[in-house]
PDB file of N, CA, C and O in Angstrom:
ATOM      1  N   UNK A   1      78.527  62.549  84.977  1.00  0.00           N
ATOM      2  CA  UNK A   1      80.185  62.083  84.628  1.00  0.00           C
ATOM      3  C   UNK A   1      81.305  62.751  85.328  1.00  0.00           C
ATOM      4  O   UNK A   1      81.062  63.860  85.389  1.00  0.00           O
ATOM      5  N   UNK A   2      82.558  62.792  86.665  1.00  0.00           N
ATOM      6  CA  UNK A   2      83.179  63.393  86.355  1.00  0.00           C
ATOM      7  C   UNK A   2      83.948  62.570  86.491  1.00  0.00           C
ATOM      8  O   UNK A   2      84.253  60.973  86.567  1.00  0.00           O
ATOM      9  N   UNK A   3      85.211  63.569  86.198  1.00  0.00           N
ATOM     10  CA  UNK A   3      86.978  63.214  85.415  1.00  0.00           C
ATOM     11  C   UNK A   3      87.862  63.748  87.096  1.00  0.00           C
ATOM     12  O   UNK A   3      87.629  65.407  86.904  1.00  0.00           O
ATOM     13  N   UNK A   4      88.423  62.582  87.266  1.00  0.00           N
ATOM     14  CA  UNK A   4      89.397  62.998  87.933  1.00  0.00           C
ATOM     15  C   UNK A   4      90.802  63.609  87.388  1.00  0.00           C
ATOM     16  O   UNK A   4      91.159  62.285  86.758  1.00  0.00           O
ATOM     17  N   UNK A   5      91.775  64.344  86.953  1.00  0.00           N
ATOM     18  CA  UNK A   5      92.675  64.853  86.629  1.00  0.00           C
ATOM     19  C   UNK A   5      93.844  64.711  87.162  1.00  0.00           C
ATOM     20  O   UNK A   5      93.801  65.420  88.796  1.00  0.00           O
ATOM     21  N   UNK A   6      95.105  64.415  87.558  1.00  0.00           N
ATOM     22  CA  UNK A   6      95.789  64.887  88.678  1.00  0.00           C
ATOM     23  C   UNK A   6      97.918  63.709  87.490  1.00  0.00           C
ATOM     24  O   UNK A   6      97.396  62.454  87.055  1.00  0.00           O
ATOM     25  N   UNK A   7      98.323  64.436  88.397  1.00  0.00           N
ATOM     26  CA  UNK A   7      99.723  64.096  88.100  1.00  0.00           C
ATOM     27  C   UNK A   7     100.324  62.979  87.739  1.00  0.00           C
ATOM     28  O   UNK A   7     100.428  61.800  89.196  1.00  0.00           O
ATOM     29  N   UNK A   8     101.753  61.756  87.549  1.00  0.00           N
ATOM     30  CA  UNK A   8     102.374  61.068  87.508  1.00  0.00           C
ATOM     31  C   UNK A   8     103.050  60.968  89.043  1.00  0.00           C
ATOM     32  O   UNK A   8     103.438  62.064  89.607  1.00  0.00           O
ATOM     33  N   UNK A   9     102.222  60.557  89.795  1.00  0.00           N
ATOM     34  CA  UNK A   9     103.009  59.733  91.376  1.00  0.00           C
ATOM     35  C   UNK A   9     102.111  60.273  92.129  1.00  0.00           C
ATOM     36  O   UNK A   9     101.693  60.516  93.339  1.00  0.00           O
ATOM     37  N   UNK A  10     100.840  61.080  91.691  1.00  0.00           N
ATOM     38  CA  UNK A  10      99.929  61.510  92.290  1.00  0.00           C
ATOM     39  C   UNK A  10      98.683  60.510  92.604  1.00  0.00           C
ATOM     40  O   UNK A  10      98.549  59.947  91.769  1.00  0.00           O
ATOM     41  N   UNK A  11      97.846  61.180  93.608  1.00  0.00           N
ATOM     42  CA  UNK A  11      96.588  59.810  94.036  1.00  0.00           C
ATOM     43  C   UNK A  11      95.533  60.314  93.984  1.00  0.00           C
ATOM     44  O   UNK A  11      95.387  61.867  93.706  1.00  0.00           O
ATOM     45  N   UNK A  12      94.845  60.178  94.041  1.00  0.00           N
ATOM     46  CA  UNK A  12      92.631  60.785  94.164  1.00  0.00           C
ATOM     47  C   UNK A  12      91.804  59.311  94.410  1.00  0.00           C
ATOM     48  O   UNK A  12      92.496  58.089  94.357  1.00  0.00           O
ATOM     49  N   UNK A  13      91.688  59.363  95.157  1.00  0.00           N
ATOM     50  CA  UNK A  13      90.336  58.446  95.417  1.00  0.00           C
ATOM     51  C   UNK A  13      88.088  59.309  94.965  1.00  0.00           C
ATOM     52  O   UNK A  13      87.852  59.928  94.935  1.00  0.00           O
ATOM     53  N   UNK A  14      87.871  58.000  93.840  1.00  0.00           N
ATOM     54  CA  UNK A  14      86.623  58.277  93.780  1.00  0.00           C
ATOM     55  C   UNK A  14      85.388  57.212  94.349  1.00  0.00           C
ATOM     56  O   UNK A  14      85.767  56.126  94.568  1.00  0.00           O
ATOM     57  N   UNK A  15      84.580  58.159  95.162  1.00  0.00           N
ATOM     58  CA  UNK A  15      83.529  57.127  95.827  1.00  0.00           C
ATOM     59  C   UNK A  15      82.040  57.095  94.762  1.00  0.00           C
ATOM     60  O   UNK A  15      81.770  58.165  94.234  1.00  0.00           O
ATOM     61  N   UNK A  16      82.160  56.492  94.380  1.00  0.00           N
ATOM     62  CA  UNK A  16      80.712  56.283  94.278  1.00  0.00           C
ATOM     63  C   UNK A  16      79.633  54.578  94.898  1.00  0.00           C
ATOM     64  O   UNK A  16      79.924  53.571  95.327  1.00  0.00           O
ATOM     65  N   UNK A  17      78.190  55.528  95.622  1.00  0.00           N
ATOM     66  CA  UNK A  17      77.553  54.470  95.598  1.00  0.00           C
ATOM     67  C   UNK A  17      76.266  54.646  94.886  1.00  0.00           C
ATOM     68  O   UNK A  17      75.582  55.315  94.873  1.00  0.00           O
ATOM     69  N   UNK A  18      75.510  53.558  94.915  1.00  0.00           N
ATOM     70  CA  UNK A  18      73.948  53.115  94.457  1.00  0.00           C
ATOM     71  C   UNK A  18      73.286  51.978  95.205  1.00  0.00           C
ATOM     72  O   UNK A  18      74.175  51.564  95.611  1.00  0.00           O
ATOM     73  N   UNK A  19      71.797  52.584  94.882  1.00  0.00           N
ATOM     74  CA  UNK A  19      71.029  51.497  96.002  1.00  0.00           C
ATOM     75  C   UNK A  19      70.437  50.698  94.346  1.00  0.00           C
ATOM     76  O   UNK A  19      69.330  51.238  93.337  1.00  0.00           O
ATOM     77  N   UNK A  20      70.439  49.799  94.535  1.00  0.00           N
ATOM     78  CA  UNK A  20      69.930  49.059  93.111  1.00  0.00           C
ATOM     79  C   UNK A  20      68.824  47.272  93.347  1.00  0.00           C
ATOM     80  O   UNK A  20      69.380  46.360  93.998  1.00  0.00           O
ATOM     81  N   UNK A  21      67.521  47.758  94.636  1.00  0.00           N
ATOM     82  CA  UNK A  21      67.011  46.666  94.462  1.00  0.00           C
ATOM     83  C   UNK A  21      67.276  45.588  93.875  1.00  0.00           C
ATOM     84  O   UNK A  21      66.756  44.467  94.059  1.00  0.00           O
ATOM     85  N   UNK A  22      66.830  45.431  92.363  1.00  0.00           N
ATOM     86  CA  UNK A  22      66.513  44.634  91.742  1.00  0.00           C
ATOM     87  C   UNK A  22      67.980  44.588  90.635  1.00  0.00           C
ATOM     88  O   UNK A  22      67.862  43.174  89.338  1.00  0.00           O
ATOM     89  N   UNK A  23      69.115  44.192  91.597  1.00  0.00           N
ATOM     90  CA  UNK A  23      70.432  43.894  91.190  1.00  0.00           C
ATOM     91  C   UNK A  23      70.690  42.337  90.832  1.00  0.00           C
ATOM     92  O   UNK A  23      71.369  41.501  89.861  1.00  0.00           O
ATOM     93  N   UNK A  24      69.977  41.823  91.715  1.00  0.00           N
ATOM     94  CA  UNK A  24      70.667  40.343  92.205  1.00  0.00           C
ATOM     95  C   UNK A  24      69.607  39.444  91.483  1.00  0.00           C
ATOM     96  O   UNK A  24      68.612  39.252  90.703  1.00  0.00           O
ATOM     97  N   UNK A  25      70.028  37.897  91.284  1.00  0.00           N
ATOM     98  CA  UNK A  25      69.426  37.503  90.174  1.00  0.00           C
ATOM     99  C   UNK A  25      68.920  36.561  91.229  1.00  0.00           C
ATOM    100  O   UNK A  25      69.883  36.081  92.066  1.00  0.00           O
ATOM    101  N   UNK A  26      67.739  35.564  91.506  1.00  0.00           N
ATOM    102  CA  UNK A  26      67.028  34.952  92.532  1.00  0.00           C
ATOM    103  C   UNK A  26      67.228  33.405  91.299  1.00  0.00           C
ATOM    104  O   UNK A  26      67.081  33.692  90.127  1.00  0.00           O
ATOM    105  N   UNK A  27      68.128  32.281  92.012  1.00  0.00           N
ATOM    106  CA  UNK A  27      68.266  31.273  91.589  1.00  0.00           C
ATOM    107  C   UNK A  27      67.393  30.078  91.201  1.00  0.00           C
ATOM    108  O   UNK A  27      66.322  30.384  92.716  1.00  0.00           O
ATOM    109  N   UNK A  28      67.339  28.969  91.347  1.00  0.00           N
ATOM    110  CA  UNK A  28      66.573  27.949  91.105  1.00  0.00           C
ATOM    111  C   UNK A  28      66.196  27.308  92.464  1.00  0.00           C
ATOM    112  O   UNK A  28      65.294  26.747  93.060  1.00  0.00           O
ATOM    113  N   UNK A  29      67.683  27.132  93.458  1.00  0.00           N
ATOM    114  CA  UNK A  29      67.750  26.798  94.661  1.00  0.00           C
ATOM    115  C   UNK A  29      67.525  28.378  95.930  1.00  0.00           C
ATOM    116  O   UNK A  29      66.790  27.562  97.154  1.00  0.00           O
ATOM    117  N   UNK A  30      67.311  28.856  95.260  1.00  0.00           N
ATOM    118  CA  UNK A  30      66.746  29.896  96.710  1.00  0.00           C
ATOM    119  C   UNK A  30      67.565  30.380  96.897  1.00  0.00           C
ATOM    120  O   UNK A  30      67.067  31.558  97.786  1.00  0.00           O
ATOM    121  N   UNK A  31      68.984  30.903  96.676  1.00  0.00           N
ATOM    122  CA  UNK A  31      69.388  31.842  97.374  1.00  0.00           C
ATOM    123  C   UNK A  31      69.747  33.002  95.540  1.00  0.00           C
ATOM    124  O   UNK A  31      68.575  33.085  94.716  1.00  0.00           O
ATOM    125  N   UNK A  32      70.474  33.754  95.547  1.00  0.00           N
ATOM    126  CA  UNK A  32      70.063  35.134  94.158  1.00  0.00           C
ATOM    127  C   UNK A  32      72.119  34.720  94.670  1.00  0.00           C
ATOM    128  O   UNK A  32      72.891  35.433  95.034  1.00  0.00           O
ATOM    129  N   UNK A  33      72.183  35.091  93.583  1.00  0.00           N
ATOM    130  CA  UNK A  33      73.352  35.857  92.317  1.00  0.00           C
ATOM    131  C   UNK A  33      73.679  37.242  92.867  1.00  0.00           C
ATOM    132  O   UNK A  33      72.751  38.037  91.907  1.00  0.00           O
ATOM    133  N   UNK A  34      74.770  38.074  93.416  1.00  0.00           N
ATOM    134  CA  UNK A  34      75.251  39.362  92.984  1.00  0.00           C
ATOM    135  C   UNK A  34      76.615  39.148  91.890  1.00  0.00           C
ATOM    136  O   UNK A  34      77.073  38.453  91.785  1.00  0.00           O
ATOM    137  N   UNK A  35      76.718  40.059  90.522  1.00  0.00           N
ATOM    138  CA  UNK A  35      77.723  39.698  89.628  1.00  0.00           C
ATOM    139  C   UNK A  35      78.418  41.423  89.072  1.00  0.00           C
ATOM    140  O   UNK A  35      77.459  42.319  89.782  1.00  0.00           O
ATOM    141  N   UNK A  36      79.570  41.113  89.632  1.00  0.00           N
ATOM    142  CA  UNK A  36      79.706  42.406  89.230  1.00  0.00           C
ATOM    143  C   UNK A  36      81.054  42.464  88.010  1.00  0.00           C
ATOM    144  O   UNK A  36      81.651  41.459  87.914  1.00  0.00           O
ATOM    145  N   UNK A  37      80.895  42.715  87.323  1.00  0.00           N
ATOM    146  CA  UNK A  37      82.426  43.165  85.985  1.00  0.00           C
ATOM    147  C   UNK A  37      82.597  44.568  86.163  1.00  0.00           C
ATOM    148  O   UNK A  37      82.219  45.698  85.915  1.00  0.00           O
ATOM    149  N   UNK A  38      84.146  44.920  86.344  1.00  0.00           N
ATOM    150  CA  UNK A  38      84.568  46.710  86.145  1.00  0.00           C
ATOM    151  C   UNK A  38      85.857  46.183  85.267  1.00  0.00           C
ATOM    152  O   UNK A  38      86.526  45.359  84.958  1.00  0.00           O
ATOM    153  N   UNK A  39      86.106  47.568  84.505  1.00  0.00           N
ATOM    154  CA  UNK A  39      87.427  47.382  83.334  1.00  0.00           C
ATOM    155  C   UNK A  39      88.344  48.000  84.231  1.00  0.00           C
ATOM    156  O   UNK A  39      88.326  49.702  84.361  1.00  0.00           O
ATOM    157  N   UNK A  40      89.181  47.253  83.402  1.00  0.00           N
ATOM    158  CA  UNK A  40      90.612  48.175  84.198  1.00  0.00           C
ATOM    159  C   UNK A  40      90.570  49.354  82.663  1.00  0.00           C
ATOM    160  O   UNK A  40      90.081  49.052  81.328  1.00  0.00           O
ATOM    161  N   UNK A  41      91.990  50.384  83.056  1.00  0.00           N
ATOM    162  CA  UNK A  41      91.636  51.297  81.784  1.00  0.00           C
ATOM    163  C   UNK A  41      93.963  51.020  81.577  1.00  0.00           C
ATOM    164  O   UNK A  41      94.171  50.829  83.108  1.00  0.00           O
ATOM    165  N   UNK A  42      93.946  50.612  80.162  1.00  0.00           N
ATOM    166  CA  UNK A  42      95.242  50.068  79.822  1.00  0.00           C
ATOM    167  C   UNK A  42      96.058  51.388  80.760  1.00  0.00           C
ATOM    168  O   UNK A  42      95.852  52.903  80.019  1.00  0.00           O
ATOM    169  N   UNK A  43      97.132  50.840  80.783  1.00  0.00           N
ATOM    170  CA  UNK A  43      98.490  52.326  81.234  1.00  0.00           C
ATOM    171  C   UNK A  43      97.805  52.619  82.947  1.00  0.00           C
ATOM    172  O   UNK A  43      99.004  53.296  83.309  1.00  0.00           O
ATOM    173  N   UNK A  44      96.854  51.948  83.209  1.00  0.00           N
ATOM    174  CA  UNK A  44      96.410  53.048  84.563  1.00  0.00           C
ATOM    175  C   UNK A  44      97.320  51.478  86.292  1.00  0.00           C
ATOM    176  O   UNK A  44      96.107  51.497  86.216  1.00  0.00           O
ATOM    177  N   UNK A  45      98.488  51.433  85.871  1.00  0.00           N
ATOM    178  CA  UNK A  45      99.064  51.089  86.826  1.00  0.00           C
ATOM    179  C   UNK A  45      98.759  51.429  88.190  1.00  0.00           C
ATOM    180  O   UNK A  45      99.041  52.819  88.267  1.00  0.00           O
ATOM    181  N   UNK A  46      98.711  50.269  89.241  1.00  0.00           N
ATOM    182  CA  UNK A  46      98.232  51.057  90.452  1.00  0.00           C
ATOM    183  C   UNK A  46      96.547  51.686  90.742  1.00  0.00           C
ATOM    184  O   UNK A  46      96.603  51.174  91.958  1.00  0.00           O
ATOM    185  N   UNK A  47      96.065  51.106  89.920  1.00  0.00           N
ATOM    186  CA  UNK A  47      94.295  51.501  90.018  1.00  0.00           C
ATOM    187  C   UNK A  47      94.172  50.126  91.039  1.00  0.00           C
ATOM    188  O   UNK A  47      94.365  49.506  90.743  1.00  0.00           O
ATOM    189  N   UNK A  48      93.203  50.170  92.222  1.00  0.00           N
ATOM    190  CA  UNK A  48      92.593  49.766  93.008  1.00  0.00           C
ATOM    191  C   UNK A  48      91.222  50.360  92.843  1.00  0.00           C
ATOM    192  O   UNK A  48      90.676  50.492  93.245  1.00  0.00           O
ATOM    193  N   UNK A  49      90.354  48.265  93.896  1.00  0.00           N
ATOM    194  CA  UNK A  49      88.507  48.701  93.952  1.00  0.00           C
ATOM    195  C   UNK A  49      88.499  48.160  95.208  1.00  0.00           C
ATOM    196  O   UNK A  49      89.393  47.606  95.319  1.00  0.00           O
ATOM    197  N   UNK A  50      88.509  49.008  95.801  1.00  0.00           N
ATOM    198  CA  UNK A  50      87.494  49.409  97.087  1.00  0.00           C
ATOM    199  C   UNK A  50      86.532  48.877  96.783  1.00  0.00           C
ATOM    200  O   UNK A  50      85.583  49.467  96.481  1.00  0.00           O
ATOM    201  N   UNK A  51      85.800  47.518  97.220  1.00  0.00           N
ATOM    202  CA  UNK A  51      83.936  46.905  97.313  1.00  0.00           C
ATOM    203  C   UNK A  51      83.691  46.866  98.721  1.00  0.00           C
ATOM    204  O   UNK A  51      84.076  46.203  99.427  1.00  0.00           O
ATOM    205  N   UNK A  52      82.359  47.401  98.903  1.00  0.00           N
ATOM    206  CA  UNK A  52      82.291  47.058  99.544  1.00  0.00           C
ATOM    207  C   UNK A  52      79.923  46.705  99.379  1.00  0.00           C
ATOM    208  O   UNK A  52      79.350  47.657  98.853  1.00  0.00           O
ATOM    209  N   UNK A  53      79.337  45.808 100.100  1.00  0.00           N
ATOM    210  CA  UNK A  53      78.206  45.417  98.887  1.00  0.00           C
ATOM    211  C   UNK A  53      77.757  45.141 100.562  1.00  0.00           C
ATOM    212  O   UNK A  53      77.960  43.983 101.495  1.00  0.00           O
ATOM    213  N   UNK A  54      76.761  45.488 100.989  1.00  0.00           N
ATOM    214  CA  UNK A  54      75.354  45.506 101.981  1.00  0.00           C
ATOM    215  C   UNK A  54      74.139  44.359 101.467  1.00  0.00           C
ATOM    216  O   UNK A  54      73.799  44.951 100.079  1.00  0.00           O
ATOM    217  N   UNK A  55      74.300  43.610 102.851  1.00  0.00           N
ATOM    218  CA  UNK A  55      73.768  42.648 101.486  1.00  0.00           C
ATOM    219  C   UNK A  55      71.956  42.961 102.157  1.00  0.00           C
ATOM    220  O   UNK A  55      71.718  43.662 103.541  1.00  0.00           O
ATOM    221  N   UNK A  56      70.659  43.014 101.949  1.00  0.00           N
ATOM    222  CA  UNK A  56      69.432  42.403 102.496  1.00  0.00           C
ATOM    223  C   UNK A  56      69.574  42.137 104.225  1.00  0.00           C
ATOM    224  O   UNK A  56      70.493  41.305 104.418  1.00  0.00           O
ATOM    225  N   UNK A  57      68.464  42.782 105.163  1.00  0.00           N
ATOM    226  CA  UNK A  57      68.959  42.359 106.110  1.00  0.00           C
ATOM    227  C   UNK A  57      69.063  40.842 106.538  1.00  0.00           C
ATOM    228  O   UNK A  57      67.682  40.051 106.357  1.00  0.00           O
ATOM    229  N   UNK A  58      69.619  40.550 107.240  1.00  0.00           N
ATOM    230  CA  UNK A  58      69.840  39.099 107.869  1.00  0.00           C
ATOM    231  C   UNK A  58      70.121  37.629 106.692  1.00  0.00           C
ATOM    232  O   UNK A  58      70.669  36.649 106.787  1.00  0.00           O
ATOM    233  N   UNK A  59      70.801  38.199 105.753  1.00  0.00           N
ATOM    234  CA  UNK A  59      70.983  37.885 104.214  1.00  0.00           C
ATOM    235  C   UNK A  59      72.487  37.294 104.745  1.00  0.00           C
ATOM    236  O   UNK A  59      73.625  37.928 105.540  1.00  0.00           O
ATOM    237  N   UNK A  60      73.027  36.293 104.542  1.00  0.00           N
ATOM    238  CA  UNK A  60      74.427  35.651 104.795  1.00  0.00           C
ATOM    239  C   UNK A  60      74.686  35.052 103.554  1.00  0.00           C
ATOM    240  O   UNK A  60      74.166  34.224 102.231  1.00  0.00           O
ATOM    241  N   UNK A  61      76.359  35.356 102.734  1.00  0.00           N
ATOM    242  CA  UNK A  61      77.043  35.557 101.817  1.00  0.00           C
ATOM    243  C   UNK A  61      77.050  33.943 101.535  1.00  0.00           C
ATOM    244  O   UNK A  61      77.295  32.564 103.197  1.00  0.00           O
ATOM    245  N   UNK A  62      76.921  33.289 101.003  1.00  0.00           N
ATOM    246  CA  UNK A  62      76.916  31.793 100.245  1.00  0.00           C
ATOM    247  C   UNK A  62      78.187  30.675 100.389  1.00  0.00           C
ATOM    248  O   UNK A  62      78.222  29.716 101.217  1.00  0.00           O
ATOM    249  N   UNK A  63      79.812  31.486 100.787  1.00  0.00           N
ATOM    250  CA  UNK A  63      80.625  31.459 100.828  1.00  0.00           C
ATOM    251  C   UNK A  63      81.395  32.158 101.005  1.00  0.00           C
ATOM    252  O   UNK A  63      80.743  32.956 102.112  1.00  0.00           O
ATOM    253  N   UNK A  64      82.412  32.458 100.475  1.00  0.00           N
ATOM    254  CA  UNK A  64      83.665  33.533  99.968  1.00  0.00           C
ATOM    255  C   UNK A  64      82.519  34.841  99.554  1.00  0.00           C
ATOM    256  O   UNK A  64      82.079  34.879  98.625  1.00  0.00           O
ATOM    257  N   UNK A  65      82.206  36.578 100.808  1.00  0.00           N
ATOM    258  CA  UNK A  65      82.120  37.420  99.786  1.00  0.00           C
ATOM    259  C   UNK A  65      82.524  38.215  99.125  1.00  0.00           C
ATOM    260  O   UNK A  65      84.366  37.882  98.503  1.00  0.00           O
ATOM    261  N   UNK A  66      82.059  39.476  97.814  1.00  0.00           N
ATOM    262  CA  UNK A  66      82.886  40.146  96.812  1.00  0.00           C
ATOM    263  C   UNK A  66      84.427  40.025  98.073  1.00  0.00           C
ATOM    264  O   UNK A  66      84.083  40.342  99.346  1.00  0.00           O
ATOM    265  N   UNK A  67      85.115  40.729  97.075  1.00  0.00           N
ATOM    266  CA  UNK A  67      87.189  40.994  97.435  1.00  0.00           C
ATOM    267  C   UNK A  67      86.525  42.310  98.273  1.00  0.00           C
ATOM    268  O   UNK A  67      85.684  43.035  97.413  1.00  0.00           O
ATOM    269  N   UNK A  68      87.292  42.515  99.326  1.00  0.00           N
ATOM    270  CA  UNK A  68      86.641  44.071  99.203  1.00  0.00           C
ATOM    271  C   UNK A  68      87.650  45.432  98.712  1.00  0.00           C
ATOM    272  O   UNK A  68      87.774  46.586  98.772  1.00  0.00           O
ATOM    273  N   UNK A  69      88.907  44.615  98.431  1.00  0.00           N
ATOM    274  CA  UNK A  69      90.241  45.285  97.881  1.00  0.00           C
ATOM    275  C   UNK A  69      90.803  44.668  96.820  1.00  0.00           C
ATOM    276  O   UNK A  69      91.286  43.613  96.239  1.00  0.00           O
ATOM    277  N   UNK A  70      90.877  44.880  95.164  1.00  0.00           N
ATOM    278  CA  UNK A  70      91.306  44.843  94.047  1.00  0.00           C
ATOM    279  C   UNK A  70      92.208  45.429  93.423  1.00  0.00           C
ATOM    280  O   UNK A  70      91.490  46.245  93.430  1.00  0.00           O
ATOM    281  N   UNK A  71      93.573  44.545  92.555  1.00  0.00           N
ATOM    282  CA  UNK A  71      94.202  45.919  91.876  1.00  0.00           C
ATOM    283  C   UNK A  71      93.495  45.159  90.422  1.00  0.00           C
ATOM    284  O   UNK A  71      93.375  44.533  89.960  1.00  0.00           O
ATOM    285  N   UNK A  72      93.573  46.644  89.817  1.00  0.00           N
ATOM    286  CA  UNK A  72      92.700  46.669  89.013  1.00  0.00           C
ATOM    287  C   UNK A  72      93.913  46.045  87.740  1.00  0.00           C
ATOM    288  O   UNK A  72      94.178  47.064  86.775  1.00  0.00           O
ATOM    289  N   UNK A  73      95.050  45.493  87.263  1.00  0.00           N
ATOM    290  CA  UNK A  73      95.473  45.015  86.621  1.00  0.00           C
ATOM    291  C   UNK A  73      95.134  44.434  85.494  1.00  0.00           C
ATOM    292  O   UNK A  73      95.269  44.805  84.198  1.00  0.00           O
ATOM    293  N   UNK A  74      93.756  43.746  85.318  1.00  0.00           N
ATOM    294  CA  UNK A  74      92.874  44.059  84.594  1.00  0.00           C
ATOM    295  C   UNK A  74      91.085  43.302  85.203  1.00  0.00           C
ATOM    296  O   UNK A  74      91.654  43.945  86.031  1.00  0.00           O
ATOM    297  N   UNK A  75      90.699  43.564  83.813  1.00  0.00           N
ATOM    298  CA  UNK A  75      89.396  43.322  83.956  1.00  0.00           C
ATOM    299  C   UNK A  75      88.674  42.655  84.992  1.00  0.00           C
ATOM    300  O   UNK A  75      89.997  41.472  84.990  1.00  0.00           O
ATOM    301  N   UNK A  76      87.948  43.225  85.620  1.00  0.00           N
ATOM    302  CA  UNK A  76      87.377  42.115  86.975  1.00  0.00           C
ATOM    303  C   UNK A  76      85.650  41.562  87.012  1.00  0.00           C
ATOM    304  O   UNK A  76      85.333  42.514  86.729  1.00  0.00           O
ATOM    305  N   UNK A  77      85.964  40.073  86.967  1.00  0.00           N
ATOM    306  CA  UNK A  77      84.532  39.969  86.593  1.00  0.00           C
ATOM    307  C   UNK A  77      84.145  38.872  87.964  1.00  0.00           C
ATOM    308  O   UNK A  77      85.132  38.168  88.356  1.00  0.00           O
ATOM    309  N   UNK A  78      83.009  39.287  88.532  1.00  0.00           N
ATOM    310  CA  UNK A  78      82.536  37.870  89.562  1.00  0.00           C
ATOM    311  C   UNK A  78      81.168  38.032  90.104  1.00  0.00           C
ATOM    312  O   UNK A  78      80.627  38.465  89.502  1.00  0.00           O
ATOM    313  N   UNK A  79      80.987  36.773  91.286  1.00  0.00           N
ATOM    314  CA  UNK A  79      79.957  36.270  90.891  1.00  0.00           C
ATOM    315  C   UNK A  79      80.052  36.019  92.306  1.00  0.00           C
ATOM    316  O   UNK A  79      80.196  35.668  92.702  1.00  0.00           O
ATOM    317  N   UNK A  80      78.723  36.298  92.968  1.00  0.00           N
ATOM    318  CA  UNK A  80      78.550  35.827  94.416  1.00  0.00           C
ATOM    319  C   UNK A  80      77.409  35.751  94.852  1.00  0.00           C
ATOM    320  O   UNK A  80      76.713  35.956  95.089  1.00  0.00           O
ATOM    321  N   UNK A  81      76.972  34.312  96.358  1.00  0.00           N
ATOM    322  CA  UNK A  81      75.885  33.454  95.901  1.00  0.00           C
ATOM    323  C   UNK A  81      75.633  34.052  97.404  1.00  0.00           C
ATOM    324  O   UNK A  81      77.020  34.305  98.308  1.00  0.00           O
ATOM    325  N   UNK A  82      74.325  34.982  98.194  1.00  0.00           N
ATOM    326  CA  UNK A  82      73.674  34.546  99.473  1.00  0.00           C
ATOM    327  C   UNK A  82      72.410  33.874  99.601  1.00  0.00           C
ATOM    328  O   UNK A  82      71.360  34.034  98.215  1.00  0.00           O
ATOM    329  N   UNK A  83      72.418  34.592 100.825  1.00  0.00           N
ATOM    330  CA  UNK A  83      70.528  33.020 101.193  1.00  0.00           C
ATOM    331  C   UNK A  83      69.981  34.372 102.126  1.00  0.00           C
ATOM    332  O   UNK A  83      70.508  35.030 103.036  1.00  0.00           O
ATOM    333  N   UNK A  84      69.267  34.128 101.791  1.00  0.00           N
ATOM    334  CA  UNK A  84      68.089  35.300 102.879  1.00  0.00           C
ATOM    335  C   UNK A  84      67.846  34.219 103.908  1.00  0.00           C
ATOM    336  O   UNK A  84      67.544  33.091 103.557  1.00  0.00           O
ATOM    337  N   UNK A  85      66.866  34.797 105.281  1.00  0.00           N
ATOM    338  CA  UNK A  85      66.111  33.655 106.524  1.00  0.00           C
ATOM    339  C   UNK A  85      64.734  34.022 105.704  1.00  0.00           C
ATOM    340  O   UNK A  85      64.674  33.560 105.365  1.00  0.00           O
TER     341      UNK A  85
END
């Protein structure tokens, strides 16, 4: 666990990367669902989440992809589907 400490008016960036082959759920129609729940921290105004999801080779999002940039003014929860070729 890494804790980043900084004072009022300062900023910091933390990058987290993970590879989890079994994270997505296969749906009955053959598509796959990726879900994410991110908890905001009370009193941390200005926190943002920059998200990049790399799909398996050849896969395409079913509709809109996950947001690339989200303000964490409240907990964020979402699900997105993709299809393999």
